[in-house]
GROMACS .gro file of C-alpha atoms in nm:
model
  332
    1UNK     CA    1  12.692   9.634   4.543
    2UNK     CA    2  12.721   9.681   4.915
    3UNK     CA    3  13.039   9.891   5.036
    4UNK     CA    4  13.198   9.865   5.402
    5UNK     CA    5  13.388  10.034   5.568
    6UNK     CA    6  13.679   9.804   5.612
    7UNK     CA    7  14.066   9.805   5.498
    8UNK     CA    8  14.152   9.425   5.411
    9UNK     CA    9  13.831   9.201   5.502
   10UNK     CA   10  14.103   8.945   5.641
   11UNK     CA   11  14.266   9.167   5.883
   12UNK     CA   12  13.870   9.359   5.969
   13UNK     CA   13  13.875   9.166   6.340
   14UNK     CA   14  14.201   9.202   6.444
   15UNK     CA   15  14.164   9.589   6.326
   16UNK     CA   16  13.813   9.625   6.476
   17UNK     CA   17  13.941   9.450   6.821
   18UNK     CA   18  14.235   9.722   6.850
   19UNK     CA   19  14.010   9.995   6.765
   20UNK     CA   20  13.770   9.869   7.084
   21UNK     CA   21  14.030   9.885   7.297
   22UNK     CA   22  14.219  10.208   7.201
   23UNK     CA   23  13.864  10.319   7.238
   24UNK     CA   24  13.809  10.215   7.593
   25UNK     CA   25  14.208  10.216   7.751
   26UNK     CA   26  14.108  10.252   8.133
   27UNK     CA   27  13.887   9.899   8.099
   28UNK     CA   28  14.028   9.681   7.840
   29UNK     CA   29  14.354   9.541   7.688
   30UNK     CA   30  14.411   9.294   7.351
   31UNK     CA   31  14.600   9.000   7.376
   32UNK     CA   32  14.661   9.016   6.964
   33UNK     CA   33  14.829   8.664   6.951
   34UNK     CA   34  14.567   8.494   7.034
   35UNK     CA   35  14.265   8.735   6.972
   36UNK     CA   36  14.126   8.806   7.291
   37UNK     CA   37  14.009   9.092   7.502
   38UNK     CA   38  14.075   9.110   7.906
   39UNK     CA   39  13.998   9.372   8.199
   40UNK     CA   40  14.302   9.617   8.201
   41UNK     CA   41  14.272   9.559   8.623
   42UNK     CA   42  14.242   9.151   8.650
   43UNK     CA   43  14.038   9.038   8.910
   44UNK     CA   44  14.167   8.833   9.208
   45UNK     CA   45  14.009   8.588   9.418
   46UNK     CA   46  13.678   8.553   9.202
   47UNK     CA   47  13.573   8.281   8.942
   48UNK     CA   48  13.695   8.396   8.610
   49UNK     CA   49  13.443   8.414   8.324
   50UNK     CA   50  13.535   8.337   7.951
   51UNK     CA   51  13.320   8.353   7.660
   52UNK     CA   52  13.323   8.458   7.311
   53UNK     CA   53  13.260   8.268   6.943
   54UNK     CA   54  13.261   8.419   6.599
   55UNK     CA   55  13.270   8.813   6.531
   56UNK     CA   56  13.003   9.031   6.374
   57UNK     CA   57  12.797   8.994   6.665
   58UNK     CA   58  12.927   9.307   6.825
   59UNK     CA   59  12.891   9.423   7.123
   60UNK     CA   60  12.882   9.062   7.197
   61UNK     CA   61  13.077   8.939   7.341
   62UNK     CA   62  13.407   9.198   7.387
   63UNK     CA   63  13.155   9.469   7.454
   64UNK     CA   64  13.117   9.295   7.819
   65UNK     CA   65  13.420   9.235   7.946
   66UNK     CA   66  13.448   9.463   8.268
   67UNK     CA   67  13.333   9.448   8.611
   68UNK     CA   68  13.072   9.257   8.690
   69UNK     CA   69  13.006   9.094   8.369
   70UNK     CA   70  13.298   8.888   8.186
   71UNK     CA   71  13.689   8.863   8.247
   72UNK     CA   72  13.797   8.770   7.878
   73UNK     CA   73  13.641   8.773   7.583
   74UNK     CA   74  13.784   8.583   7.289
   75UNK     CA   75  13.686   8.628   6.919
   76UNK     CA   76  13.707   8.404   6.580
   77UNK     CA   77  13.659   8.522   6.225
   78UNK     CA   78  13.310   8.646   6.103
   79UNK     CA   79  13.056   8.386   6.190
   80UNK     CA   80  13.372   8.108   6.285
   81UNK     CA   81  13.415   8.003   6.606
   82UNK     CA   82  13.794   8.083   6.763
   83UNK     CA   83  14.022   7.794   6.760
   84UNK     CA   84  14.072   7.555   7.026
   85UNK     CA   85  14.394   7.711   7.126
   86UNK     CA   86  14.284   8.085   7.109
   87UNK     CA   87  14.027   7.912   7.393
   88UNK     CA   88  14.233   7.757   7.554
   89UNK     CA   89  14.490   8.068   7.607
   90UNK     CA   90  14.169   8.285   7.733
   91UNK     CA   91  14.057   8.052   7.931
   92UNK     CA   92  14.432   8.052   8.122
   93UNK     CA   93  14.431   8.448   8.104
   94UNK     CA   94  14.056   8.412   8.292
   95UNK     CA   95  14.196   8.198   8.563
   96UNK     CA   96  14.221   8.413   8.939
   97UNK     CA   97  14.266   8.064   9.102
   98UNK     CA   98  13.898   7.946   9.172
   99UNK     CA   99  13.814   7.843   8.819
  100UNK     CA  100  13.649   7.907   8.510
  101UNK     CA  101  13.341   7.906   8.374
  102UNK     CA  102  13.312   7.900   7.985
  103UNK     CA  103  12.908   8.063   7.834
  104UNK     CA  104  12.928   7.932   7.514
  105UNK     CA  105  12.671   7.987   7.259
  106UNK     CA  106  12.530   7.638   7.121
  107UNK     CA  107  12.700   7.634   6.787
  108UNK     CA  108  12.895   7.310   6.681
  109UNK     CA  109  13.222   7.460   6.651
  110UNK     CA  110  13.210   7.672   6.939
  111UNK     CA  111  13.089   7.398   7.160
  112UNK     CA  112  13.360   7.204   7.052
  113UNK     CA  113  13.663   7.439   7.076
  114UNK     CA  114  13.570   7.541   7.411
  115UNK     CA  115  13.518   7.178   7.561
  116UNK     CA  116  13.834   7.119   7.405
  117UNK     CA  117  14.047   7.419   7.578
  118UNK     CA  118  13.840   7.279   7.875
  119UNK     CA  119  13.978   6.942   7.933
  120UNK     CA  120  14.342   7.073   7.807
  121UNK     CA  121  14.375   7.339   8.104
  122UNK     CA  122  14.267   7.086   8.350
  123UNK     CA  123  14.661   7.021   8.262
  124UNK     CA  124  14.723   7.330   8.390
  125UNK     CA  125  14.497   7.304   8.720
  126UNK     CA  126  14.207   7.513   8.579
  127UNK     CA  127  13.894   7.342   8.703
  128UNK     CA  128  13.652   7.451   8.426
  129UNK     CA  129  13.237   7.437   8.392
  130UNK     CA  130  13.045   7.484   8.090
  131UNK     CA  131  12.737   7.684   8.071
  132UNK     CA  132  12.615   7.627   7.709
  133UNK     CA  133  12.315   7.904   7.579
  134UNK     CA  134  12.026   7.761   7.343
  135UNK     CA  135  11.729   7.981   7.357
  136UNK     CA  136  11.621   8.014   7.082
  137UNK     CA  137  11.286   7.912   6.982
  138UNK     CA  138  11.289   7.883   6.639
  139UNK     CA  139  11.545   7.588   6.646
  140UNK     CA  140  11.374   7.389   6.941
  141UNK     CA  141  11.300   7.079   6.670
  142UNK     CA  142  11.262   6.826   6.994
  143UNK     CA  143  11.541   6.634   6.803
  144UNK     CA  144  11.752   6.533   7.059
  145UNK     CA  145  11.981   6.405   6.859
  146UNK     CA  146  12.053   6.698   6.674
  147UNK     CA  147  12.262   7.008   6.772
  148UNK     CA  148  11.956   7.185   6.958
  149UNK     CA  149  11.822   7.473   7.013
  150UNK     CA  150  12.068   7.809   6.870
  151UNK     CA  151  12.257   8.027   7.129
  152UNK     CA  152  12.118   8.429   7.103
  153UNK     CA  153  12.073   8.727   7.294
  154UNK     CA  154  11.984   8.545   7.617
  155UNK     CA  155  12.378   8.507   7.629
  156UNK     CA  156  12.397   8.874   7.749
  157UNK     CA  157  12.133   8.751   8.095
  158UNK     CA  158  12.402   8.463   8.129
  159UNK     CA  159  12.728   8.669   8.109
  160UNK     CA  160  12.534   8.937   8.336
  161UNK     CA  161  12.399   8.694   8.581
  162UNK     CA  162  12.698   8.478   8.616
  163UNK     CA  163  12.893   8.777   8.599
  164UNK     CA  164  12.737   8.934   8.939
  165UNK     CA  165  12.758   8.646   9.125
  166UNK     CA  166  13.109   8.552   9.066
  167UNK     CA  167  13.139   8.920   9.181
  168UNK     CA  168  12.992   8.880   9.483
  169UNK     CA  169  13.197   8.573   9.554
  170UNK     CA  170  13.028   8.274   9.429
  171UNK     CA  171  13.225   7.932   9.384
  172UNK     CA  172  13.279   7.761   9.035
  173UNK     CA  173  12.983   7.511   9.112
  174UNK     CA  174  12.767   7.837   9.165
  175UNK     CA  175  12.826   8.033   8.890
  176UNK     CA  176  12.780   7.757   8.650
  177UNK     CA  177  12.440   7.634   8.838
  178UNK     CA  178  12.277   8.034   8.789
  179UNK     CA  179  12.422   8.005   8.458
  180UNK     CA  180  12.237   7.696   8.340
  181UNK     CA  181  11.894   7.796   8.538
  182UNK     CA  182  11.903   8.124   8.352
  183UNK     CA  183  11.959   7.969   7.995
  184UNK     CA  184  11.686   7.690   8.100
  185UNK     CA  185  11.465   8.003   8.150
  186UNK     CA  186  11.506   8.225   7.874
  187UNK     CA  187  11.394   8.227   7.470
  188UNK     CA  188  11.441   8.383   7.210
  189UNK     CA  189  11.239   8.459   6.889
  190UNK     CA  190  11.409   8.659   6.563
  191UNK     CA  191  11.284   8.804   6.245
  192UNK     CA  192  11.441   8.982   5.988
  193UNK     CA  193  11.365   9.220   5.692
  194UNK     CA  194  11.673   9.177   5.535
  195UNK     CA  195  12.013   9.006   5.517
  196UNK     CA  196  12.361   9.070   5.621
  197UNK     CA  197  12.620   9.105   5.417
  198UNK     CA  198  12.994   8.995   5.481
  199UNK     CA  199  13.235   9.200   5.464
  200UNK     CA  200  13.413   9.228   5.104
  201UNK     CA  201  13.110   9.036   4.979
  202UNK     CA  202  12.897   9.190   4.716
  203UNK     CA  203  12.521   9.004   4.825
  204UNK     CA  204  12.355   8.989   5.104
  205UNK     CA  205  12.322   8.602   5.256
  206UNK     CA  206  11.958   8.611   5.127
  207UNK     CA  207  11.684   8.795   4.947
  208UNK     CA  208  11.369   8.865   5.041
  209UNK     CA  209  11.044   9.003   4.837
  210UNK     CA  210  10.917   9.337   4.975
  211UNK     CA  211  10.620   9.159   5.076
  212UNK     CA  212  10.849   8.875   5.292
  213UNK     CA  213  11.013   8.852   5.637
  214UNK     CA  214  11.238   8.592   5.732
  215UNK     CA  215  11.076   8.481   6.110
  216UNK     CA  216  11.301   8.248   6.363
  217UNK     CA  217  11.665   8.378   6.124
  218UNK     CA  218  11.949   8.318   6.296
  219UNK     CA  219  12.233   8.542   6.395
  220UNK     CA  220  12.450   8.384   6.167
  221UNK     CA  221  12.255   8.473   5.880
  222UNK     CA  222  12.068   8.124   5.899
  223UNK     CA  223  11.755   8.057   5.691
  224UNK     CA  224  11.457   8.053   5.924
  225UNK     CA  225  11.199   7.773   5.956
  226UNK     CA  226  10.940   7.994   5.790
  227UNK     CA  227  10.849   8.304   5.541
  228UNK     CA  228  10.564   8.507   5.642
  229UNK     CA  229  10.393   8.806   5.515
  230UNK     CA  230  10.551   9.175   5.604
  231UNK     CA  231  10.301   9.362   5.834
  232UNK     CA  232  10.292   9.660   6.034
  233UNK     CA  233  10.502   9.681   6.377
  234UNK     CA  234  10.219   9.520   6.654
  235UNK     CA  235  10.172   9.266   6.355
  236UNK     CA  236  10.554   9.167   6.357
  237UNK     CA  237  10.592   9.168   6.725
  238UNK     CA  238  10.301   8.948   6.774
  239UNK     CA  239  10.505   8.759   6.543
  240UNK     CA  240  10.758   8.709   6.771
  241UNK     CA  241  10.601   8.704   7.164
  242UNK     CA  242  10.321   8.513   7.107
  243UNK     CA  243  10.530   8.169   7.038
  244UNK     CA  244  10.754   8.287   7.352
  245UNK     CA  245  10.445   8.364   7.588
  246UNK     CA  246  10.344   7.972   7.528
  247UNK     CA  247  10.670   7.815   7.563
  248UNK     CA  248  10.710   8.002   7.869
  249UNK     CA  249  10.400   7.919   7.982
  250UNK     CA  250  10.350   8.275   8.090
  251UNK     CA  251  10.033   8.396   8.304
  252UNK     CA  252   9.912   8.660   8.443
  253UNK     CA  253  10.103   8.847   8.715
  254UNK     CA  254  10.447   8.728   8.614
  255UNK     CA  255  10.721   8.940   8.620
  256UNK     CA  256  11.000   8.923   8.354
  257UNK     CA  257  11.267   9.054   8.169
  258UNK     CA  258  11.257   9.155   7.820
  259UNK     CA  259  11.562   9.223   7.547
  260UNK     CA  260  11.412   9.411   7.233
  261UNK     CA  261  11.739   9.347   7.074
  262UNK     CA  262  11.841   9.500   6.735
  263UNK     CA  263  12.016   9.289   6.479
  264UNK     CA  264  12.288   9.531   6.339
  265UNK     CA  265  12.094   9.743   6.031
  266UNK     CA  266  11.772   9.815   6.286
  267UNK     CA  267  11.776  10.198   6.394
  268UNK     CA  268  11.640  10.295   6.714
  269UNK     CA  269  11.332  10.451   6.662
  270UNK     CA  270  11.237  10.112   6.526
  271UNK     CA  271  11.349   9.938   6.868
  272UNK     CA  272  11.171  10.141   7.048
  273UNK     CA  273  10.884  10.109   6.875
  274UNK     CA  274  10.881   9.748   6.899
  275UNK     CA  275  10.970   9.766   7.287
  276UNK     CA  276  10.634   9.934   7.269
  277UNK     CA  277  10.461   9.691   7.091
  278UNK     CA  278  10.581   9.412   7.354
  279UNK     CA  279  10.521   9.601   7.669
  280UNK     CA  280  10.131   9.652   7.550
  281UNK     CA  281  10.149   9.311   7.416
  282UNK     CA  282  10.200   9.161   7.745
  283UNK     CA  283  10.019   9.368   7.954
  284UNK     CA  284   9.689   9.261   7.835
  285UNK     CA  285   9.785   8.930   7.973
  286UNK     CA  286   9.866   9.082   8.279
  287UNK     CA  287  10.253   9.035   8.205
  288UNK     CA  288  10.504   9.259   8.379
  289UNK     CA  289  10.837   9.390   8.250
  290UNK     CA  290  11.021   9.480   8.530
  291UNK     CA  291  11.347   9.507   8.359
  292UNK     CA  292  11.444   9.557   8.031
  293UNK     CA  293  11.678   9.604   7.749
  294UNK     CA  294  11.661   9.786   7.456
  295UNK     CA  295  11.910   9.821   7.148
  296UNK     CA  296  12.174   9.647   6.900
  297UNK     CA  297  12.334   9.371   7.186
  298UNK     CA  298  12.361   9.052   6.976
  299UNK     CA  299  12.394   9.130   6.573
  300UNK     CA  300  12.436   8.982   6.234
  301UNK     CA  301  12.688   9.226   6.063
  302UNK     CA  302  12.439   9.440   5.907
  303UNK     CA  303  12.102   9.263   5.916
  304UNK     CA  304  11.764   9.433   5.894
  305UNK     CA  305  11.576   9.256   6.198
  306UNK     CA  306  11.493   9.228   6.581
  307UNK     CA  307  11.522   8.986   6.822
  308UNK     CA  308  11.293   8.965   7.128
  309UNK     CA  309  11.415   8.735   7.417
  310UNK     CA  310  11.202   8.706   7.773
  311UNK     CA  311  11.296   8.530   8.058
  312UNK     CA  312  11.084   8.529   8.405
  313UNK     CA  313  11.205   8.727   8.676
  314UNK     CA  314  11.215   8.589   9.040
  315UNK     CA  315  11.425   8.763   9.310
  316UNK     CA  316  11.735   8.579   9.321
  317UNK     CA  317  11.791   8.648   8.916
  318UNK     CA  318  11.647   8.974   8.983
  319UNK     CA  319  11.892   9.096   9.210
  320UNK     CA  320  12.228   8.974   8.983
  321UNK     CA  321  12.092   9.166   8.727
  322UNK     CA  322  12.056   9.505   8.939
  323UNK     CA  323  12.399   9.394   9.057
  324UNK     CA  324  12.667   9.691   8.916
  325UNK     CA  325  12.792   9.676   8.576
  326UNK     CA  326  13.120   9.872   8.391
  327UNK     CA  327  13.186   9.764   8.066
  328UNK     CA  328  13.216   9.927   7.667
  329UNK     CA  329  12.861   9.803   7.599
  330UNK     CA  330  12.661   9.795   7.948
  331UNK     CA  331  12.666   9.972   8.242
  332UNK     CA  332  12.494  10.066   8.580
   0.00000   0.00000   0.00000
């Protein structure tokens, strides 16, 4: 049986989003009506930045609210996206008078609620763009029909990116566009040793053999496209940058940006180790990181598994990410 650490599973977000902010009372403040986390200083005169979509992703996505990263943050139930009208009250709360800009992660219900809470606040005067996240990799069918690719950890590069240069200034129609160019840019590959479990629940989502890994899972505890043999550390990062390398088309003497992301139950030592693993990986294609990230951004509850995301690195992108940064989960 798996134990939590939890009171009432039903009230384990509200409780969790309290705790973050009584934890960081100079930056943030909870809006516990509608679930949502906003700057304790609102910005003025900037484009206002909303995201959010189901909890047990933490840090993501109330981990970056703060300067130079996102103005609210708005959170559903574990793995469910918030409500049309929790969206549409953040979105309001995000508003300094120059518009909004919504990063949603490409999930069905998400995208949904937040186009809704888009066209209602043009009601209220709140010119709105959507910046929609799909990198990842594992979920790029070519269907275009279907939902698409899977929003991951290239939402923190989006939040970041469009973050800095609403910052700096940047109008509604600008934000968006670096927004879009930096999800076109970025992907994401995951694997995972072993399941989450939901709070209250006694299983995990899935088994696995202790031969198996789960490659291209998805944060939500998805099944992935494929099971493939456990191997050793350079094995299982292969695994993952090898697929990315090609659909970036990746060559020698490019510069990018790398997130060895951790998926909730993945200690440090193992990040880092995998971090290591990439950065030789690439280098003997003559592929440089020149900025990086490494640790638990984008989880799945408890899940056993890593997530590598790369996204070339020009100037322009370059510089919004060196841009400063103050919030709970990032900062420079």
């Amino acid at each position: 049986m798996r134990r939590s650490i939890v009171n009432d599973p039903e009230n384990l977000v509200p409780e969790a989003l309290e705790g973050l902010v009584l934890s960081n009372p100079l930056q943030l403040e909870l809006h516990e009506q509608h679930r949502f986390v906003t700057r304790r200083e609102r910005a003025r005169n900037k484009v206002g930045l909303v995201s959010g979509g189901g909890s047990g992703h933490e840090p993501l996505h109330a981990g970056f609210v703060g300067a130079g990263m996102l103005d609210v943050a708005v959170a559903g139930a574990v793995f469910a996206s918030p409500t049309a009208l929790q969206v549409l009250e953040a979105t309001k709360a995000a508003d300094a008078g120059r518009g909004v800009v919504q990063i949603v992660k490409n999930y069905t219900g998400d995208v949904l609620n937040f186009r809704i809470a888009g066209e209602i606040s043009g009601d209220d005067e709140i010119a709105t763009e959507m910046v929609l996240v799909d990198d990842d990799l594992a979920t790029d069918t070519g269907d275009e029909a279907g939902p698409g690719r899977r929003g991951t950890a290239a939402t923190v590069i989006v939040e970041k990116l469009c973050g800095a240069a609403a910052e700096a200034g940047a109008s509604l129609e600008e934000v968006a566009d670096i927004g879009r160019r930096a999800a076109s840019r970025a992907r994401t590959m995951s694997l995972a040793l072993s399941a989450g479990t939901h709070p209250g629940d006694d299983e995990p989502q899935f088994t696995l053999g202790d031969d198996e890994v789960e490659l291209g899972v998805g944060i939500h505890g998805e099944r992935a496209p494929e099971r493939v043999p456990f191997t050793d550390a350079d094995g299982l990062v292969e695994l993952l940058v090898d697929p990315l390398r090609t659909e970036l088309d990746l060559r020698r003497g490019e510069e990018v940006l790398a997130i060895v992301n951790g998926l909730g139950g993945t200690y440090p030592l193992e990040l880092q180790l995998a971090y290591r693993a990439l950065h030789h990986r690439l280098a003997d294609s003559g592929i440089s990181i020149v900025r990086r990230l490494v640790g638990s951004y984008v989880t799945s509850l408890d899940m056993h598994g890593i997530s590598i995301t790369l996204m070339p690195l020009g100037d322009e992108f370059r510089n919004l990410w060196d841009a400063p940064v103050r919030t709970p989960a990032l900062t420079w």
